[in-house]
């Protein structure tokens, strides 16, 4: 069973940047697609980014495309989310997850505990 721990969240002004990290332990995630999701107050959990097992393929919704970049370092058993040009609507708890299947199936299996991102105007 894999354990995922997110870090790097915080308070940032609109237009600023944050880099989130997802550290995996318990087993390698080298064979797994990985994803980032977020959940704002009163909203459902929203897909943010996905990356396949070797990092060659990524996927983003239009809401973050061009601003967010997902990456991974399998040697470190870690996944990252670089968030630039942050907007107040990006405010949410951000979660890392392993993904079953391909990055278009969006089938999260294991979740981290989340890290809070707050973007002020």
N, CA, C and O of each residue as an XYZ file, in Angstrom:
484
protein
N       0.838     -1.181      0.000
C       0.000      0.000      0.000
C       0.882      1.243      0.000
O       1.793      1.377      0.817
N       0.600      2.135     -0.916
C       1.382      3.346     -1.041
C       0.811      4.433     -0.132
O      -0.402      4.550      0.042
N       1.702      5.208      0.432
C       1.310      6.382      1.185
C       1.794      7.619      0.439
O       2.923      7.657     -0.051
N       0.945      8.616      0.360
C       1.254      9.837     -0.350
C       1.141     11.010      0.612
O       0.170     11.120      1.361
N       2.128     11.874      0.587
C       2.139     13.042      1.445
C       2.416     14.273      0.596
O       3.474     14.394     -0.021
N       1.455     15.180      0.574
C       1.608     16.429     -0.162
C       2.239     17.490      0.729
O       2.069     17.483      1.948
N       2.957     18.385      0.106
C       3.526     19.516      0.812
C       3.704     20.663     -0.168
O       3.585     20.481     -1.380
N       3.987     21.831      0.356
C       4.275     22.985     -0.470
C       3.157     23.992     -0.581
O       3.335     25.054     -1.176
N       2.008     23.678     -0.019
C       0.918     24.623     -0.056
C       1.178     25.810      0.849
O       2.112     25.814      1.651
N       0.342     26.804      0.704
C       0.480     27.997      1.512
C      -0.370     29.120      0.986
O      -1.248     28.921      0.147
N      -0.097     30.299      1.488
C      -0.806     31.509      1.096
C       0.036     32.285      0.098
O       1.214     32.551      0.336
N      -0.571     32.639     -1.003
C       0.133     33.366     -2.046
C      -0.808     34.396     -2.653
O      -2.020     34.185     -2.706
N      -0.254     35.494     -3.104
C      -1.050     36.512     -3.770
C      -1.367     36.093     -5.196
O      -0.627     35.329     -5.815
N      -2.474     36.604     -5.702
C      -2.820     36.356     -7.091
C      -1.662     36.740     -8.001
O      -1.028     37.780     -7.827
N      -1.404     35.882     -8.967
C      -0.280     36.079     -9.861
C       0.988     35.393     -9.412
O       1.951     35.298    -10.174
N       0.997     34.918     -8.194
C       2.167     34.256     -7.661
C       2.245     32.800     -8.047
O       1.439     32.300     -8.832
N       3.231     32.126     -7.481
C       3.508     30.737     -7.817
C       3.714     29.900     -6.571
O       4.140     30.398     -5.529
N       3.409     28.642     -6.696
C       3.696     27.647     -5.677
C       4.103     26.362     -6.368
O       3.680     26.078     -7.488
N       4.921     25.601     -5.690
C       5.306     24.281     -6.173
C       4.910     23.258     -5.123
O       5.421     23.274     -4.003
N       4.008     22.379     -5.487
C       3.559     21.334     -4.602
C       4.360     20.066     -4.850
O       4.748     19.766     -5.979
N       4.595     19.340     -3.785
C       5.290     18.072     -3.876
C       4.414     16.965     -3.332
O       3.611     17.180     -2.424
N       4.573     15.795     -3.887
C       3.882     14.599     -3.432
C       4.932     13.519     -3.261
O       5.489     13.022     -4.240
N       5.197     13.161     -2.030
C       6.184     12.143     -1.721
C       5.483     10.824     -1.460
O       4.579     10.749     -0.627
N       5.891      9.797     -2.163
C       5.297      8.479     -2.018
C       6.223      7.577     -1.218
O       7.446      7.666     -1.319
N       5.627      6.724     -0.438
C       6.376      5.735      0.316
C       5.569      4.448      0.386
O       4.387      4.425      0.043
N       6.202      3.399      0.824
C       5.544      2.109      0.915
C       5.788      1.227     -0.288
O       5.985      0.019     -0.153
N       5.775      1.821     -1.452
C       6.104      1.121     -2.681
C       6.456      2.135     -3.741
O       6.201      3.328     -3.580
N       7.035      1.669     -4.814
C       7.350      2.555     -5.915
C       6.078      2.980     -6.631
O       5.119      2.214     -6.725
N       6.080      4.201     -7.132
C       4.995      4.669     -7.979
C       5.445      4.755     -9.434
O       4.776      5.373    -10.263
N       6.565      4.140     -9.735
C       7.131      4.231    -11.074
C       6.242      3.619    -12.146
O       6.373      3.954    -13.323
N       5.349      2.737    -11.759
C       4.470      2.079    -12.717
C       3.081      2.708    -12.771
O       2.210      2.230    -13.497
N       2.880      3.747    -12.028
C       1.563      4.348    -11.902
C       1.486      5.701    -12.578
O       2.419      6.501    -12.516
N       0.355      5.941    -13.227
C       0.028      7.310    -13.519
C      -0.266      8.039    -12.218
O      -0.699      7.431    -11.239
N      -0.031      9.331    -12.214
C      -0.247     10.130    -11.020
C      -1.081     11.349    -11.377
O      -1.024     11.858    -12.496
N      -1.838     11.795    -10.425
C      -2.692     12.943    -10.665
C      -2.736     13.883     -9.485
O      -2.459     13.513     -8.344
N      -3.092     15.105     -9.798
C      -3.399     16.109     -8.801
C      -4.862     16.485     -8.934
O      -5.376     16.663    -10.038
N      -5.517     16.601     -7.807
C      -6.900     17.033     -7.722
C      -6.998     18.134     -6.685
O      -6.104     18.301     -5.855
N      -8.074     18.876     -6.737
C      -8.280     19.907     -5.731
C      -9.738     19.963     -5.341
O     -10.623     19.575     -6.105
N      -9.969     20.447     -4.151
C     -11.319     20.586     -3.646
C     -11.440     21.909     -2.914
O     -10.806     22.131     -1.882
N     -12.260     22.773     -3.465
C     -12.544     24.053     -2.844
C     -13.734     23.907     -1.914
O     -14.524     22.974     -2.059
N     -13.871     24.824     -0.954
C     -15.022     24.745     -0.047
C     -16.339     24.733     -0.801
O     -16.572     25.559     -1.684
N     -17.194     23.792     -0.446
C     -18.493     23.687     -1.071
C     -18.498     23.096     -2.460
O     -19.538     23.075     -3.118
N     -17.359     22.614     -2.922
C     -17.273     22.048     -4.251
C     -16.778     20.605     -4.200
O     -16.229     20.150     -3.197
N     -16.984     19.914     -5.292
C     -16.480     18.573     -5.407
C     -15.002     18.559     -5.731
O     -14.397     19.592     -6.018
N     -14.443     17.387     -5.680
C     -13.033     17.244     -5.999
C     -12.840     17.343     -7.513
O     -13.489     16.635     -8.283
N     -11.952     18.221     -7.917
C     -11.760     18.577     -9.310
C     -10.409     18.093     -9.815
O      -9.394     18.244     -9.134
N     -10.400     17.525    -10.984
C      -9.161     17.113    -11.631
C      -8.331     18.327    -12.005
O      -8.855     19.312    -12.526
N      -7.039     18.253    -11.740
C      -6.131     19.356    -12.007
C      -5.059     18.980    -13.017
O      -4.774     19.749    -13.936
N      -4.471     17.820    -12.859
C      -3.374     17.429    -13.737
C      -3.124     15.939    -13.606
O      -3.388     15.344    -12.561
N      -2.617     15.342    -14.667
C      -2.254     13.935    -14.640
C      -1.000     13.718    -15.458
O      -0.723     14.451    -16.407
N      -0.255     12.713    -15.082
C       0.970     12.363    -15.768
C       1.085     10.852    -15.802
O       0.784     10.175    -14.819
N       1.522     10.327    -16.934
C       1.626      8.885    -17.034
C       2.895      8.396    -16.343
O       3.665      9.184    -15.795
N       3.093      7.103    -16.379
C       4.122      6.490    -15.544
C       5.530      6.983    -15.840
O       6.340      7.115    -14.922
N       5.838      7.260    -17.109
C       7.193      7.684    -17.451
C       7.309      9.183    -17.695
O       8.375      9.671    -18.072
N       6.228      9.910    -17.483
C       6.261     11.350    -17.628
C       6.153     11.864    -19.043
O       6.262     13.070    -19.265
N       5.947     10.999    -19.996
C       5.888     11.433    -21.388
C       4.566     12.085    -21.757
O       4.499     12.869    -22.703
N       3.529     11.769    -21.024
C       2.208     12.288    -21.339
C       1.616     12.980    -20.131
O       1.679     12.475    -19.010
N       1.045     14.130    -20.375
C       0.377     14.877    -19.322
C      -0.981     15.330    -19.805
O      -1.268     15.349    -21.002
N      -1.808     15.695    -18.846
C      -3.158     16.125    -19.166
C      -3.585     17.171    -18.167
O      -3.307     17.047    -16.974
N      -4.260     18.207    -18.644
C      -4.742     19.283    -17.801
C      -6.119     19.727    -18.261
O      -6.416     19.681    -19.454
N      -6.953     20.152    -17.342
C      -8.193     20.802    -17.763
C      -7.906     22.224    -18.230
O      -6.853     22.787    -17.931
N      -8.840     22.786    -18.955
C      -8.647     24.132    -19.483
C      -8.432     25.165    -18.381
O      -7.775     26.182    -18.604
N      -8.974     24.915    -17.213
C      -8.882     25.878    -16.136
C      -7.457     26.137    -15.669
O      -7.167     27.206    -15.131
N      -6.564     25.172    -15.870
C      -5.190     25.339    -15.418
C      -4.178     25.204    -16.540
O      -2.991     25.451    -16.328
N      -4.613     24.822    -17.711
C      -3.703     24.605    -18.822
C      -2.918     25.873    -19.127
O      -3.484     26.962    -19.231
N      -1.622     25.716    -19.266
C      -0.753     26.847    -19.511
C      -0.245     27.511    -18.256
O       0.691     28.308    -18.318
N      -0.835     27.203    -17.122
C      -0.409     27.775    -15.849
C       0.220     26.744    -14.921
O       1.163     27.050    -14.191
N      -0.298     25.536    -14.951
C       0.183     24.475    -14.074
C       0.982     23.463    -14.882
O       0.692     23.219    -16.053
N       1.975     22.888    -14.253
C       2.779     21.849    -14.875
C       2.997     20.717    -13.889
O       3.518     20.927    -12.793
N       2.602     19.530    -14.279
C       2.854     18.355    -13.467
C       4.138     17.694    -13.945
O       4.416     17.652    -15.144
N       4.903     17.187    -13.018
C       6.126     16.481    -13.355
C       6.352     15.378    -12.332
O       5.674     15.311    -11.306
N       7.297     14.534    -12.624
C       7.597     13.465    -11.690
C       9.067     13.127    -11.732
O       9.750     13.361    -12.729
N       9.537     12.576    -10.642
C      10.899     12.082    -10.537
C      10.786     10.695     -9.938
O      10.703     10.535     -8.720
N      10.785      9.704    -10.794
C      10.583      8.345    -10.307
C      11.724      7.870     -9.424
O      11.521      7.031     -8.547
N      12.921      8.397     -9.646
C      14.042      8.041     -8.789
C      13.814      8.503     -7.362
O      14.308      7.885     -6.418
N      13.070      9.583     -7.201
C      12.732     10.088     -5.876
C      11.360      9.645     -5.403
O      10.940      9.976     -4.294
N      10.665      8.897     -6.246
C       9.318      8.442     -5.907
C       8.425      9.635     -5.557
O       7.717      9.632     -4.550
N       8.483     10.644     -6.413
C       7.803     11.894     -6.117
C       7.153     12.469     -7.364
O       7.558     12.194     -8.493
N       6.141     13.269     -7.120
C       5.409     13.983     -8.155
C       5.294     15.429     -7.720
O       5.233     15.725     -6.526
N       5.264     16.330     -8.691
C       5.244     17.743     -8.394
C       4.168     18.441     -9.205
O       3.744     17.960    -10.256
N       3.743     19.569     -8.701
C       2.823     20.432     -9.427
C       3.314     21.859     -9.303
O       3.231     22.466     -8.235
N       3.824     22.387    -10.396
C       4.236     23.777    -10.446
C       3.036     24.610    -10.846
O       2.447     24.390    -11.904
N       2.673     25.556    -10.013
C       1.506     26.386    -10.236
C       1.960     27.829    -10.389
O       2.507     28.420     -9.457
N       1.733     28.385    -11.555
C       2.076     29.760    -11.845
C       0.816     30.563    -12.130
O      -0.251     30.003    -12.381
N       0.953     31.872    -12.088
C      -0.161     32.772    -12.377
C      -1.403     32.382    -11.601
O      -2.495     32.272    -12.158
N      -1.223     32.177    -10.325
C      -2.315     31.694     -9.494
C      -3.431     32.719     -9.384
O      -3.197     33.927     -9.364
N      -4.627     32.213     -9.314
C      -5.835     33.012     -9.216
C      -6.588     32.655     -7.952
O      -6.426     31.551     -7.432
N      -7.407     33.563     -7.444
C      -8.189     33.232     -6.253
C      -9.020     31.969     -6.412
O      -9.209     31.236     -5.441
N      -9.512     31.702     -7.596
C     -10.303     30.500     -7.809
C      -9.486     29.219     -7.755
O     -10.049     28.125     -7.782
N      -8.171     29.340     -7.679
C      -7.323     28.176     -7.469
C      -7.275     27.756     -6.008
O      -6.724     26.705     -5.680
N      -7.840     28.560     -5.140
C      -7.838     28.245     -3.720
C      -8.565     26.934     -3.469
O      -9.724     26.773     -3.852
N      -7.889     26.011     -2.833
C      -8.450     24.689     -2.592
C      -7.447     23.875     -1.794
O      -6.297     24.274     -1.607
N      -7.911     22.732     -1.332
C      -7.007     21.714     -0.835
C      -6.595     20.861     -2.023
O      -7.442     20.353     -2.758
N      -5.314     20.712     -2.202
C      -4.781     19.963     -3.334
C      -4.342     18.583     -2.885
O      -3.642     18.431     -1.884
N      -4.764     17.583     -3.639
C      -4.499     16.195     -3.316
C      -3.721     15.518     -4.430
O      -3.961     15.755     -5.614
N      -2.809     14.693     -4.039
C      -2.083     13.825     -4.953
C      -2.725     12.444     -4.932
O      -3.236     12.013     -3.899
N      -2.704     11.750     -6.065
C      -3.309     10.428     -6.133
C      -2.594      9.566     -7.151
O      -2.093     10.062     -8.160
N      -2.549      8.266     -6.878
C      -2.179      7.315     -7.912
C      -3.380      7.109     -8.818
O      -4.526      7.208     -8.378
N      -3.115      6.824    -10.076
C      -4.167      6.629    -11.057
C      -4.082      5.232    -11.649
O      -3.007      4.776    -12.038
N      -5.209      4.563    -11.712
C      -5.297      3.304    -12.426
C      -5.564      3.575    -13.893
O      -6.163      4.590    -14.247
N      -5.121      2.671    -14.739
C      -5.345      2.835    -16.165
C      -4.519      3.975    -16.725
O      -3.454      4.306    -16.203
N      -5.023      4.575    -17.800
C      -4.314      5.682    -18.410
C      -4.737      7.002    -17.789
O      -5.621      7.042    -16.933
N      -4.101      8.080    -18.226
C      -4.354      9.375    -17.608
C      -5.673      9.976    -18.043
O      -6.082     11.009    -17.512
N      -6.339      9.362    -18.985
C      -7.656      9.837    -19.398
C      -8.780      9.126    -18.666
O      -9.912      9.609    -18.638
N      -8.476      7.996    -18.082
C      -9.494      7.291    -17.313
C      -9.784      7.986    -15.994
O     -10.900      7.914    -15.480
N      -8.788      8.654    -15.452
C      -8.916      9.390    -14.195
C      -9.563      8.517    -13.131
O     -10.661      8.794    -12.649
N      -8.863      7.477    -12.789
C      -9.328      6.510    -11.809
C      -8.396      6.556    -10.598
O      -7.501      5.721    -10.474
N      -8.598      7.513     -9.717
C      -7.705      7.617     -8.560
C      -7.886      6.461     -7.599
O      -9.003      5.998     -7.367
N      -6.799      6.010     -7.054
C      -6.833      4.895     -6.128
C      -6.373      5.286     -4.730
O      -7.155      5.222     -3.782
N      -5.129      5.686     -4.594
C      -4.593      6.104     -3.310
C      -4.483      7.619     -3.272
O      -4.060      8.248     -4.242
N      -4.865      8.189     -2.153
C      -4.866      9.638     -1.967
C      -3.921     10.062     -0.866
O      -3.698      9.334      0.101
N      -3.375     11.243     -1.025
C      -2.677     11.877      0.065
C      -3.649     12.619      0.953
O      -4.859     12.602      0.724
N      -3.109     13.274      1.975
C      -3.954     13.968      2.937
C      -4.334     15.372      2.486
O      -5.240     15.983      3.052
N      -3.658     15.877      1.487
C      -3.948     17.184      0.950
C      -3.087     18.278      1.543
O      -2.599     18.172      2.668
N      -2.910     19.329      0.767
C      -2.212     20.517      1.225
C      -3.002     21.744      0.782
O      -3.467     21.821     -0.355
N      -3.147     22.689      1.685
C      -3.984     23.850      1.436
C      -3.245     24.886      0.602
O      -2.109     25.253      0.904
N      -3.902     25.344     -0.441
C      -3.421     26.449     -1.254
C      -4.452     27.560     -1.172
O      -5.623     27.357     -1.490
N      -4.014     28.725     -0.749
C      -4.893     29.875     -0.647
C      -4.305     31.012     -1.466
O      -3.164     31.420     -1.253
N      -5.087     31.513     -2.395
C      -4.648     32.590     -3.273
C      -5.478     33.823     -2.954
O      -6.699     33.815     -3.108
N      -4.825     34.861     -2.519
C      -5.502     36.096     -2.170
C      -5.481     37.060     -3.342
O      -4.562     37.037     -4.161
N      -6.492     37.903     -3.417
C      -6.595     38.870     -4.487
C      -5.897     40.163     -4.131
O      -5.886     41.099     -4.930
